[in-house]
Amino acid sequence: MTINKQVENLFGSEAEKYFANKQTGGHSNQKGSRYEDFFSVMQLAQLFQLLTNDDDKQDIEILAQAEAFVDDLLIKYRKYNSQHHFQLKTSPTVSWGDGLRSISDDFYKQKLLNDRIGIDNTRIALVCSSEDKVTLLKAKIPNNIANFSDIIFFPEVKTMNHLLLIHDEFKILIGHICFSTDSDKLEALAKVILAHWVDKKTTLSSVNELLSTLENTFPNYLAKSNITINLLPEVERIFSTIMGFSYKIENGYFSWHYRDIDSGTIPYLVDSNEFIAFQQAVASKHPKQFDELEGVLL
Amino acid sequence: MSRQFSDYVSDIGKSNLARLADSSTSVKDYSEALYQLGKELGDILIMQITGEHQRICVACTVEDADFLAKGIIESLSVLSVDVSLACFWNQRQQALSIAPIIKKYREPAVSNANIVIIVKSIISGACVVKTNLTSLIQEVDPERIFVVAPVMHADAQKKLNSEFPNTIADKFNYIYFAVDDEKQANGNLVPGIGGNVYQRLGFIDQDDKNKFIPQLVKARRALLTSV
């Protein structure tokens, strides 16, 4: 039975027409919807972290404009038979409302529909760009949806850099999957994820596949925790003789400092051919002081 | 194509801008024109920076250090204030408007700066300026931020402002000589600074300029590490 038929059986033909229109309208509104895309990047960062830490790579789907009453973003956790729906609102007049086409009614119907089609766990979130509205909506949440609903604040801004500067939760989530916590690397990773999402959201819903395509992109700025490497003994010896020079290999990348003045990162993974070539160049040039080494570090 | 000059520009400044725009200008003359423009921009900054006990950080990219930034720092030397330097090596990816930092030189006194002067030979998409300024403000909380360039695109201010919350963008003070509104498909402004600054300064490409260590950095670091 199609989802539209399920809706008609459950709520009648008028609700089914509204449900069908919601999909059409949603698709056109989706165009250029920066707010939804930025929020999706945050969800993807969280899901990528989950998958990276999960040995069995559970099957998770992410859908923009799903066939649903609460349809802006849907995340399906197949392993747990769970669904997480998100409705995003930037309007200053957003309210729960009542009756057909209201947010509260959409949330209520979505839960009933999910129960009917056998979803074990349903969470539904209203994402709102006004902190004051979030407080108000939390205080006035209708009783019939309170058990499965959340209200989330997510700011509306024009650029990813701005978002990273003002939204700590977003910054922390990106930081968990990025090889560095430097602001430039966080922004680069967030924008790479955004570009992937915008490019593939209409054709690819598997979060595993999205992560896999991202991992195969260069540069991708993702942390690689499963790489262990030792520097060539000769390179280690050279570095140890250069006064004021220190380095670390973390999350798959080599970064260095010279006194409190210079610092940098080799932009290739430490298990890459480029990094082997870098080590060979250090061994071959055999620098004795930082001035001789720094040209090789670039 | 249209170019608007700002009130700050002098006839000498216009002449140096024309030298940049002229594709037949040699690397040596091009570098000299950038240095002279830096000196002149520095003279304007001197008039804007008043009061004692100012602590200035000049922030630039590797390609701008030896000419534009050097000219500004030399002009600022008439002020009896501390001037520190931060220099960035960026790996720009135009398609994503990102410019991650692969190396930075940052003098210890940068941490104490209450005025940041961020210098760039041309500001178009503002991607590099945004990245380097964001990096700086993680550690420095300046009272004033001067965004300084000989040439800017007509939309550059709007773009740069949108990258920051108002608490930061309200501190911006733009100082420039000319605004261009025509951009080629490759991102270069017309007349701009006569094409790609890396190539005009004699570098092959971005990778080549990122292997370069400016004399300004070498000289200042030598002074710091010899103490």
Short mmCIF file of C-alpha atoms in Angstrom, two decimals:
data_model
loop_
_atom_site.label_atom_id
_atom_site.label_comp_id
_atom_site.label_asym_id
_atom_site.label_seq_id
_atom_site.Cartn_x
_atom_site.Cartn_y
_atom_site.Cartn_z
CA MET A 1 0.00 0.00 0.00
CA THR A 2 1.39 3.45 -0.90
CA ILE A 3 2.06 5.98 1.82
CA ASN A 4 -0.63 8.24 0.30
CA LYS A 5 -3.17 5.42 0.53
CA GLN A 6 -2.21 4.83 4.15
CA VAL A 7 -2.82 8.53 4.82
CA GLU A 8 -6.23 8.41 3.11
CA ASN A 9 -7.27 5.33 5.11
CA LEU A 10 -6.12 6.89 8.34
CA PHE A 11 -7.24 10.51 7.96
CA GLY A 12 -9.60 10.74 4.97
CA SER A 13 -9.33 12.15 1.44
CA GLU A 14 -8.92 15.83 2.42
CA ALA A 15 -5.89 15.01 4.54
CA GLU A 16 -4.50 12.89 1.69
CA LYS A 17 -4.76 15.86 -0.75
CA TYR A 18 -2.98 18.09 1.75
CA PHE A 19 -0.31 15.41 2.22
CA ALA A 20 0.24 15.16 -1.57
CA ASN A 21 0.38 18.98 -1.97
CA LYS A 22 2.89 19.18 0.84
CA GLN A 23 5.31 17.05 -1.18
CA THR A 24 4.93 19.23 -4.32
CA GLY A 25 5.23 22.49 -2.42
CA GLY A 26 8.09 21.15 -0.38
CA HIS A 27 10.11 20.29 -3.45
CA SER A 28 9.85 23.79 -4.86
CA ASN A 29 10.62 25.41 -1.51
CA GLN A 30 13.67 23.22 -1.22
CA LYS A 31 15.40 25.18 -3.97
CA GLY A 32 18.07 27.34 -2.48
CA SER A 33 17.04 26.54 1.03
CA ARG A 34 20.25 27.42 2.81
CA TYR A 35 18.76 27.07 6.27
CA GLU A 36 17.72 23.47 5.64
CA ASP A 37 21.04 22.62 4.02
CA PHE A 38 23.09 24.05 6.89
CA PHE A 39 20.96 22.13 9.40
CA SER A 40 21.40 18.97 7.32
CA VAL A 41 25.18 19.44 7.48
CA MET A 42 24.94 19.43 11.27
CA GLN A 43 22.88 16.23 11.25
CA LEU A 44 25.30 14.62 8.79
CA ALA A 45 28.26 15.51 11.02
CA GLN A 46 26.53 13.76 13.92
CA LEU A 47 25.69 10.72 11.78
CA PHE A 48 29.21 10.52 10.31
CA GLN A 49 30.60 10.47 13.84
CA LEU A 50 28.13 7.72 14.77
CA LEU A 51 29.13 5.62 11.76
CA THR A 52 32.85 6.21 12.31
CA ASN A 53 32.53 4.89 15.87
CA ASP A 54 30.17 2.07 14.87
CA ASP A 55 31.85 -1.20 13.88
CA ASP A 56 28.90 -2.64 11.98
CA LYS A 57 28.23 0.52 9.91
CA GLN A 58 24.48 0.52 10.57
CA ASP A 59 22.10 1.36 7.76
CA ILE A 60 20.96 4.97 8.14
CA GLU A 61 19.06 6.96 5.54
CA ILE A 62 18.72 10.73 5.32
CA LEU A 63 16.00 12.24 3.15
CA ALA A 64 15.29 15.84 2.22
CA GLN A 65 11.60 16.36 1.48
CA ALA A 66 10.45 12.88 2.46
CA GLU A 67 6.97 11.51 1.88
CA ALA A 68 5.72 12.59 5.26
CA PHE A 69 3.67 15.17 7.15
CA VAL A 70 6.88 16.33 8.84
CA ASP A 71 9.02 16.30 5.78
CA ASP A 72 11.87 18.85 5.73
CA LEU A 73 14.39 16.26 6.85
CA LEU A 74 13.91 12.61 7.78
CA ILE A 75 16.52 10.30 9.25
CA LYS A 76 15.73 6.58 9.27
CA TYR A 77 17.71 4.33 11.61
CA ARG A 78 16.95 0.95 9.99
CA LYS A 79 18.81 -1.05 12.67
CA TYR A 80 16.57 0.32 15.40
CA ASN A 81 13.41 0.76 13.27
CA SER A 82 13.45 4.42 14.33
CA GLN A 83 12.62 7.62 12.51
CA HIS A 84 13.61 11.19 13.33
CA HIS A 85 11.61 13.88 11.54
CA PHE A 86 12.51 17.57 11.38
CA GLN A 87 10.36 20.56 10.41
CA LEU A 88 12.37 23.75 9.94
CA LYS A 89 10.88 27.20 10.43
CA THR A 90 12.49 30.60 10.06
CA SER A 91 9.25 32.55 10.19
CA PRO A 92 8.94 34.85 13.23
CA THR A 93 5.24 33.96 13.47
CA VAL A 94 5.67 30.21 13.80
CA SER A 95 3.23 28.59 16.24
CA TRP A 96 1.86 25.13 17.02
CA GLY A 97 -1.62 26.04 15.76
CA ASP A 98 -4.47 23.56 15.66
CA GLY A 99 -6.49 21.74 13.06
CA LEU A 100 -5.53 20.58 9.59
CA ARG A 101 -2.27 22.06 8.22
CA SER A 102 -1.04 23.21 11.61
CA ILE A 103 2.36 22.09 12.88
CA SER A 104 0.85 20.33 15.88
CA ASP A 105 -1.57 18.42 13.66
CA ASP A 106 1.26 17.45 11.27
CA PHE A 107 3.30 16.15 14.21
CA TYR A 108 0.30 14.23 15.63
CA LYS A 109 -0.60 12.67 12.28
CA GLN A 110 3.06 11.79 11.59
CA LYS A 111 3.27 9.85 14.86
CA LEU A 112 0.01 8.01 14.17
CA LEU A 113 1.16 7.21 10.63
CA ASN A 114 4.53 5.94 11.85
CA ASP A 115 2.84 3.77 14.48
CA ARG A 116 0.54 2.36 11.81
CA ILE A 117 3.37 1.46 9.44
CA GLY A 118 5.25 -0.21 12.29
CA ILE A 119 7.97 2.26 13.24
CA ASP A 120 9.10 1.39 16.78
CA ASN A 121 10.52 4.78 17.78
CA THR A 122 9.49 8.18 16.45
CA ARG A 123 11.02 11.55 17.41
CA ILE A 124 9.77 14.71 15.75
CA ALA A 125 11.53 18.03 16.04
CA LEU A 126 10.55 21.57 15.24
CA VAL A 127 13.71 23.48 14.35
CA CYS A 128 13.36 27.20 14.81
CA SER A 129 15.70 30.12 14.06
CA SER A 130 14.51 32.33 16.91
CA GLU A 131 15.69 31.56 20.45
CA ASP A 132 12.75 33.48 21.93
CA LYS A 133 10.32 31.47 19.82
CA VAL A 134 11.95 28.24 20.94
CA THR A 135 11.32 29.18 24.58
CA LEU A 136 7.70 30.07 23.80
CA LEU A 137 7.07 26.92 21.74
CA LYS A 138 8.54 24.75 24.49
CA ALA A 139 6.23 26.33 27.04
CA LYS A 140 3.16 25.85 24.86
CA ILE A 141 3.74 22.40 23.40
CA PRO A 142 0.38 20.61 23.02
CA ASN A 143 -0.12 17.62 25.30
CA ASN A 144 -0.97 15.20 22.49
CA ILE A 145 2.49 15.58 20.88
CA ALA A 146 4.66 16.38 23.91
CA ASN A 147 5.90 12.81 24.47
CA PHE A 148 7.60 12.46 21.09
CA SER A 149 8.37 16.07 20.12
CA ASP A 150 11.38 18.37 20.56
CA ILE A 151 11.99 22.03 19.82
CA ILE A 152 15.50 22.87 18.63
CA PHE A 153 17.16 26.24 18.12
CA PHE A 154 19.28 26.59 14.99
CA PRO A 155 20.34 30.07 13.85
CA GLU A 156 19.67 31.39 10.35
CA VAL A 157 22.81 32.90 8.80
CA LYS A 158 24.09 33.48 5.30
CA THR A 159 27.48 31.78 5.55
CA MET A 160 29.06 28.69 7.06
CA ASN A 161 31.83 30.75 8.64
CA HIS A 162 29.26 32.87 10.46
CA LEU A 163 27.46 29.73 11.65
CA LEU A 164 30.67 28.25 13.05
CA LEU A 165 31.40 31.51 14.88
CA ILE A 166 28.03 31.74 16.62
CA HIS A 167 26.74 28.18 17.09
CA ASP A 168 28.92 26.19 19.49
CA GLU A 169 27.01 22.92 19.06
CA PHE A 170 27.53 23.00 15.29
CA LYS A 171 31.22 23.82 15.75
CA ILE A 172 31.69 20.98 18.25
CA LEU A 173 29.98 18.43 16.00
CA ILE A 174 32.10 19.41 13.00
CA GLY A 175 35.15 19.36 15.30
CA HIS A 176 34.43 15.74 16.28
CA ILE A 177 34.90 14.54 12.71
CA CYS A 178 37.53 17.02 11.50
CA PHE A 179 41.25 16.28 11.67
CA SER A 180 41.86 19.67 13.29
CA THR A 181 39.99 22.12 15.47
CA ASP A 182 41.47 25.11 13.61
CA SER A 183 38.73 27.44 12.34
CA ASP A 184 39.87 27.21 8.71
CA LYS A 185 39.79 23.39 8.69
CA LEU A 186 36.36 23.30 10.37
CA GLU A 187 34.94 25.65 7.77
CA ALA A 188 36.58 23.70 4.95
CA LEU A 189 35.09 20.40 6.17
CA ALA A 190 31.63 21.91 6.74
CA LYS A 191 31.67 23.34 3.21
CA VAL A 192 32.85 20.06 1.67
CA ILE A 193 29.97 18.25 3.44
CA LEU A 194 27.55 20.97 2.28
CA ALA A 195 28.71 20.66 -1.33
CA HIS A 196 28.29 16.86 -1.15
CA TRP A 197 24.85 17.14 0.39
CA VAL A 198 23.56 19.72 -2.10
CA ASP A 199 24.95 17.66 -4.98
CA LYS A 200 23.61 14.29 -3.85
CA LYS A 201 20.53 14.87 -1.67
CA THR A 202 18.10 14.11 -4.47
CA THR A 203 19.88 10.93 -5.58
CA LEU A 204 21.53 9.42 -2.52
CA SER A 205 19.95 8.73 0.86
CA SER A 206 22.40 6.26 2.42
CA VAL A 207 24.52 8.06 5.02
CA ASN A 208 27.16 5.33 4.65
CA GLU A 209 27.42 6.05 0.93
CA LEU A 210 27.55 9.81 1.52
CA LEU A 211 30.41 9.29 3.99
CA SER A 212 32.16 6.96 1.59
CA THR A 213 32.01 9.44 -1.32
CA LEU A 214 33.28 12.15 1.01
CA GLU A 215 36.19 9.98 2.17
CA ASN A 216 37.17 9.49 -1.47
CA THR A 217 37.28 13.24 -2.10
CA PHE A 218 40.59 15.09 -1.81
CA PRO A 219 41.05 17.12 0.25
CA ASN A 220 38.26 16.18 2.66
CA TYR A 221 39.52 17.35 6.11
CA LEU A 222 38.00 14.29 7.84
CA ALA A 223 39.80 12.84 10.87
CA LYS A 224 41.34 9.43 10.22
CA SER A 225 41.69 7.77 13.57
CA ASN A 226 42.66 4.32 12.33
CA ILE A 227 46.01 5.31 10.84
CA THR A 228 49.15 4.46 12.79
CA ILE A 229 52.48 5.43 11.32
CA ASN A 230 56.01 5.93 12.50
CA LEU A 231 58.24 8.47 10.81
CA LEU A 232 61.35 7.17 9.11
CA PRO A 233 64.07 6.89 11.81
CA GLU A 234 66.31 9.29 9.87
CA VAL A 235 63.50 11.89 9.69
CA GLU A 236 62.76 11.52 13.40
CA ARG A 237 66.47 12.06 14.13
CA ILE A 238 66.62 15.18 11.92
CA PHE A 239 63.54 16.70 13.58
CA SER A 240 64.97 16.04 17.05
CA THR A 241 68.11 18.03 16.26
CA ILE A 242 66.29 21.18 15.13
CA MET A 243 65.98 23.42 18.16
CA GLY A 244 62.47 24.72 18.82
CA PHE A 245 60.83 22.36 16.32
CA SER A 246 58.06 20.01 17.46
CA TYR A 247 55.49 17.94 15.66
CA LYS A 248 52.57 15.61 16.21
CA ILE A 249 50.66 13.09 14.15
CA GLU A 250 47.00 13.23 15.02
CA ASN A 251 43.87 12.06 13.24
CA GLY A 252 45.97 10.97 10.27
CA TYR A 253 47.77 14.28 9.67
CA PHE A 254 51.22 15.69 10.51
CA SER A 255 51.29 19.13 12.08
CA TRP A 256 54.26 21.06 13.37
CA HIS A 257 55.34 24.10 15.40
CA TYR A 258 58.52 26.14 15.49
CA ARG A 259 58.90 27.95 18.81
CA ASP A 260 55.71 29.99 19.34
CA ILE A 261 56.03 31.60 15.94
CA ASP A 262 55.49 29.25 13.01
CA SER A 263 53.06 26.39 12.61
CA GLY A 264 51.57 24.34 9.85
CA THR A 265 50.00 21.13 8.63
CA ILE A 266 51.03 18.87 5.78
CA PRO A 267 47.77 18.68 3.81
CA TYR A 268 48.17 14.97 2.95
CA LEU A 269 47.34 11.93 5.06
CA VAL A 270 50.39 10.38 6.70
CA ASP A 271 49.83 7.09 4.86
CA SER A 272 49.78 8.80 1.45
CA ASN A 273 52.48 8.67 -1.22
CA GLU A 274 52.80 12.44 -0.90
CA PHE A 275 53.72 12.10 2.77
CA ILE A 276 56.31 9.44 1.94
CA ALA A 277 57.77 11.86 -0.62
CA PHE A 278 57.81 14.59 2.05
CA GLN A 279 59.79 12.33 4.40
CA GLN A 280 62.20 11.42 1.62
CA ALA A 281 62.72 15.12 0.87
CA VAL A 282 63.52 15.79 4.55
CA ALA A 283 65.98 12.88 4.64
CA SER A 284 67.59 13.95 1.39
CA LYS A 285 68.00 17.65 2.31
CA HIS A 286 69.10 16.81 5.83
CA PRO A 287 68.26 20.26 7.29
CA LYS A 288 70.16 21.26 10.41
CA GLN A 289 68.10 24.29 11.35
CA PHE A 290 64.54 25.50 10.86
CA ASP A 291 65.42 27.89 8.02
CA GLU A 292 66.59 24.91 5.98
CA LEU A 293 63.61 22.75 6.93
CA GLU A 294 60.76 25.18 6.35
CA GLY A 295 60.95 25.08 2.57
CA VAL A 296 60.41 21.30 2.73
CA LEU A 297 57.44 21.70 5.07
CA LEU A 298 55.51 23.60 2.39
CA MET B 1 33.74 47.84 -16.91
CA SER B 2 33.70 50.63 -14.40
CA ARG B 3 36.15 51.69 -11.74
CA GLN B 4 35.33 54.01 -8.88
CA PHE B 5 38.17 55.63 -6.99
CA SER B 6 37.88 56.29 -3.28
CA ASP B 7 38.56 59.66 -1.66
CA TYR B 8 41.80 58.27 -0.27
CA VAL B 9 43.59 57.83 -3.58
CA SER B 10 46.20 60.36 -4.81
CA ASP B 11 47.46 60.89 -8.35
CA ILE B 12 50.52 58.83 -7.46
CA GLY B 13 48.23 56.11 -6.16
CA LYS B 14 46.25 56.17 -9.42
CA SER B 15 49.47 55.90 -11.36
CA ASN B 16 50.57 52.87 -9.32
CA LEU B 17 47.15 51.25 -9.79
CA ALA B 18 47.58 51.75 -13.54
CA ARG B 19 51.00 50.06 -13.38
CA LEU B 20 49.35 47.02 -11.74
CA ALA B 21 46.59 46.90 -14.35
CA ASP B 22 49.05 47.16 -17.25
CA SER B 23 49.88 43.63 -18.42
CA SER B 24 53.26 44.79 -19.77
CA THR B 25 54.54 45.91 -16.36
CA SER B 26 57.56 43.82 -15.35
CA VAL B 27 57.61 41.73 -12.15
CA LYS B 28 60.07 44.21 -10.61
CA ASP B 29 57.93 47.27 -11.44
CA TYR B 30 54.77 45.44 -10.39
CA SER B 31 56.32 44.63 -7.00
CA GLU B 32 57.50 48.22 -6.63
CA ALA B 33 54.00 49.53 -7.41
CA LEU B 34 52.54 47.27 -4.70
CA TYR B 35 55.16 48.50 -2.24
CA GLN B 36 54.38 52.16 -3.04
CA LEU B 37 50.65 51.51 -2.70
CA GLY B 38 51.37 49.89 0.66
CA LYS B 39 53.29 52.98 1.77
CA GLU B 40 50.40 55.19 0.74
CA LEU B 41 47.79 52.98 2.45
CA GLY B 42 50.00 53.07 5.55
CA ASP B 43 50.00 56.88 5.47
CA ILE B 44 46.19 56.83 5.49
CA LEU B 45 46.16 54.36 8.37
CA ILE B 46 48.42 56.64 10.40
CA MET B 47 45.73 59.34 10.27
CA GLN B 48 43.10 56.85 11.47
CA ILE B 49 45.10 55.38 14.33
CA THR B 50 45.27 57.90 17.12
CA GLY B 51 46.05 57.62 20.77
CA GLU B 52 48.93 56.14 22.67
CA HIS B 53 49.48 52.56 23.74
CA GLN B 54 48.13 51.09 20.53
CA ARG B 55 49.23 47.55 19.72
CA ILE B 56 48.90 46.83 16.02
CA CYS B 57 48.91 43.52 14.21
CA VAL B 58 49.42 43.58 10.44
CA ALA B 59 48.10 40.37 8.87
CA CYS B 60 48.88 39.42 5.28
CA THR B 61 49.25 36.53 2.88
CA VAL B 62 52.61 35.17 1.77
CA GLU B 63 52.43 36.83 -1.67
CA ASP B 64 51.65 40.26 -0.21
CA ALA B 65 54.27 40.26 2.54
CA ASP B 66 57.39 41.61 0.83
CA PHE B 67 55.73 44.49 -1.02
CA LEU B 68 52.26 45.63 0.07
CA ALA B 69 52.54 44.65 3.76
CA LYS B 70 56.14 45.82 3.95
CA GLY B 71 55.13 49.24 2.62
CA ILE B 72 52.35 49.54 5.20
CA ILE B 73 54.59 48.46 8.09
CA GLU B 74 57.26 50.97 7.04
CA SER B 75 54.71 53.79 7.03
CA LEU B 76 53.39 52.74 10.42
CA SER B 77 56.90 52.92 11.85
CA VAL B 78 56.49 56.68 12.35
CA LEU B 79 53.97 55.88 15.06
CA SER B 80 55.59 54.99 18.34
CA VAL B 81 53.52 51.84 18.68
CA ASP B 82 54.18 48.10 18.64
CA VAL B 83 53.58 46.52 15.25
CA SER B 84 53.48 42.73 15.04
CA LEU B 85 53.10 40.54 11.95
CA ALA B 86 50.97 37.52 11.08
CA CYS B 87 51.52 35.93 7.68
CA PHE B 88 49.41 33.16 6.15
CA TRP B 89 49.97 30.56 3.45
CA ASN B 90 46.52 29.64 2.11
CA GLN B 91 45.52 26.80 -0.20
CA ARG B 92 42.55 28.36 -1.96
CA GLN B 93 39.78 26.23 -3.48
CA GLN B 94 37.75 28.65 -5.53
CA ALA B 95 34.82 26.29 -6.21
CA LEU B 96 34.05 25.98 -2.49
CA SER B 97 35.16 29.49 -1.49
CA ILE B 98 37.55 28.08 1.06
CA ALA B 99 41.20 28.86 1.68
CA PRO B 100 42.56 26.56 4.41
CA ILE B 101 45.80 27.64 6.04
CA ILE B 102 48.74 25.31 5.46
CA LYS B 103 51.28 27.46 7.32
CA LYS B 104 51.24 30.56 9.44
CA TYR B 105 53.87 32.86 10.87
CA ARG B 106 52.57 34.63 13.93
CA GLU B 107 54.67 36.81 16.17
CA PRO B 108 53.99 36.47 19.93
CA ALA B 109 52.90 40.14 20.22
CA VAL B 110 49.95 39.42 17.88
CA SER B 111 48.10 38.07 20.96
CA ASN B 112 48.16 41.52 22.56
CA ALA B 113 46.98 43.50 19.54
CA ASN B 114 44.05 45.86 19.99
CA ILE B 115 44.11 46.87 16.31
CA VAL B 116 44.22 44.38 13.45
CA ILE B 117 45.10 45.55 9.94
CA ILE B 118 44.34 42.83 7.43
CA VAL B 119 46.05 43.50 4.14
CA LYS B 120 45.40 42.02 0.70
CA SER B 121 46.45 43.14 -2.77
CA ILE B 122 42.89 42.61 -4.00
CA ILE B 123 39.65 41.63 -2.26
CA SER B 124 37.06 40.04 -4.49
CA GLY B 125 35.23 37.06 -2.99
CA ALA B 126 36.82 37.88 0.39
CA CYS B 127 37.46 34.17 0.95
CA VAL B 128 41.12 34.46 1.99
CA VAL B 129 40.54 37.55 4.15
CA LYS B 130 37.62 35.84 5.89
CA THR B 131 39.70 32.71 6.62
CA ASN B 132 42.72 34.54 7.98
CA LEU B 133 40.72 37.02 10.01
CA THR B 134 38.64 34.20 11.53
CA SER B 135 41.85 32.42 12.48
CA LEU B 136 43.20 35.58 14.13
CA ILE B 137 40.09 36.36 16.16
CA GLN B 138 40.20 32.93 17.78
CA GLU B 139 43.13 34.30 19.81
CA VAL B 140 42.88 38.08 19.55
CA ASP B 141 40.00 40.36 20.49
CA PRO B 142 40.77 43.61 18.65
CA GLU B 143 38.85 46.82 19.23
CA ARG B 144 39.25 47.86 15.60
CA ILE B 145 39.80 45.89 12.38
CA PHE B 146 41.07 47.66 9.26
CA VAL B 147 40.48 45.79 6.01
CA VAL B 148 42.99 47.27 3.60
CA ALA B 149 43.46 46.70 -0.13
CA PRO B 150 44.42 48.81 -3.16
CA VAL B 151 41.48 47.32 -5.12
CA MET B 152 38.20 45.72 -4.03
CA HIS B 153 35.19 44.31 -5.84
CA ALA B 154 31.94 46.25 -5.47
CA ASP B 155 30.37 43.39 -3.46
CA ALA B 156 33.41 42.56 -1.32
CA GLN B 157 32.34 44.50 1.77
CA LYS B 158 28.89 42.94 1.77
CA LYS B 159 30.40 39.48 1.32
CA LEU B 160 32.99 39.86 4.04
CA ASN B 161 30.47 41.33 6.49
CA SER B 162 28.16 38.34 5.93
CA GLU B 163 30.89 35.97 7.08
CA PHE B 164 30.88 37.40 10.62
CA PRO B 165 28.41 38.21 13.37
CA ASN B 166 27.71 41.93 13.80
CA THR B 167 29.85 42.02 16.94
CA ILE B 168 32.85 41.49 14.63
CA ALA B 169 31.65 43.09 11.38
CA ASP B 170 30.85 46.34 13.22
CA LYS B 171 34.58 46.72 13.91
CA PHE B 172 35.47 46.67 10.20
CA ASN B 173 36.88 49.81 8.66
CA TYR B 174 37.55 49.47 4.93
CA ILE B 175 40.42 51.38 3.36
CA TYR B 176 40.92 51.02 -0.39
CA PHE B 177 41.80 53.06 -3.46
CA ALA B 178 39.55 51.63 -6.16
CA VAL B 179 36.39 49.55 -6.54
CA ASP B 180 35.80 47.46 -9.68
CA ASP B 181 32.51 45.81 -10.55
CA GLU B 182 33.50 43.54 -13.44
CA LYS B 183 34.67 40.02 -12.77
CA GLN B 184 35.94 37.57 -15.40
CA ALA B 185 34.97 33.89 -15.41
CA ASN B 186 38.34 33.03 -13.85
CA GLY B 187 37.56 35.30 -10.91
CA ASN B 188 39.95 38.11 -11.87
CA LEU B 189 38.61 41.66 -11.66
CA VAL B 190 38.82 44.06 -14.59
CA PRO B 191 41.00 46.08 -14.50
CA GLY B 192 41.69 44.85 -10.96
CA ILE B 193 45.39 44.36 -10.38
CA GLY B 194 46.07 43.20 -13.92
CA GLY B 195 45.23 39.52 -13.55
CA ASN B 196 46.43 36.85 -11.18
CA VAL B 197 48.70 38.36 -8.52
CA TYR B 198 50.72 35.14 -8.13
CA GLN B 199 51.71 35.17 -11.77
CA ARG B 200 52.25 38.94 -11.88
CA LEU B 201 54.69 38.54 -8.99
CA GLY B 202 56.57 35.81 -10.84
CA PHE B 203 55.17 32.69 -9.23
CA ILE B 204 54.09 29.80 -11.46
CA ASP B 205 50.92 29.04 -9.55
CA GLN B 206 49.44 28.68 -6.06
CA ASP B 207 51.69 25.73 -5.11
CA ASP B 208 54.71 27.73 -6.18
CA LYS B 209 53.79 30.79 -4.08
CA ASN B 210 53.12 28.51 -1.11
CA LYS B 211 56.73 27.26 -1.23
CA PHE B 212 57.99 30.82 -0.85
CA ILE B 213 59.23 32.34 2.41
CA PRO B 214 59.09 36.17 2.28
CA GLN B 215 62.15 38.20 3.24
CA LEU B 216 59.95 40.16 5.65
CA VAL B 217 59.18 36.95 7.56
CA LYS B 218 62.79 35.75 7.51
CA ALA B 219 64.13 39.09 8.75
CA ARG B 220 61.57 39.56 11.53
CA ARG B 221 61.87 35.96 12.70
CA ALA B 222 65.64 36.25 12.81
CA LEU B 223 65.29 39.26 15.13
CA LEU B 224 62.85 37.39 17.38
CA THR B 225 64.84 34.18 17.63
CA SER B 226 68.15 35.92 18.17
CA VAL B 227 66.90 37.45 21.42
#
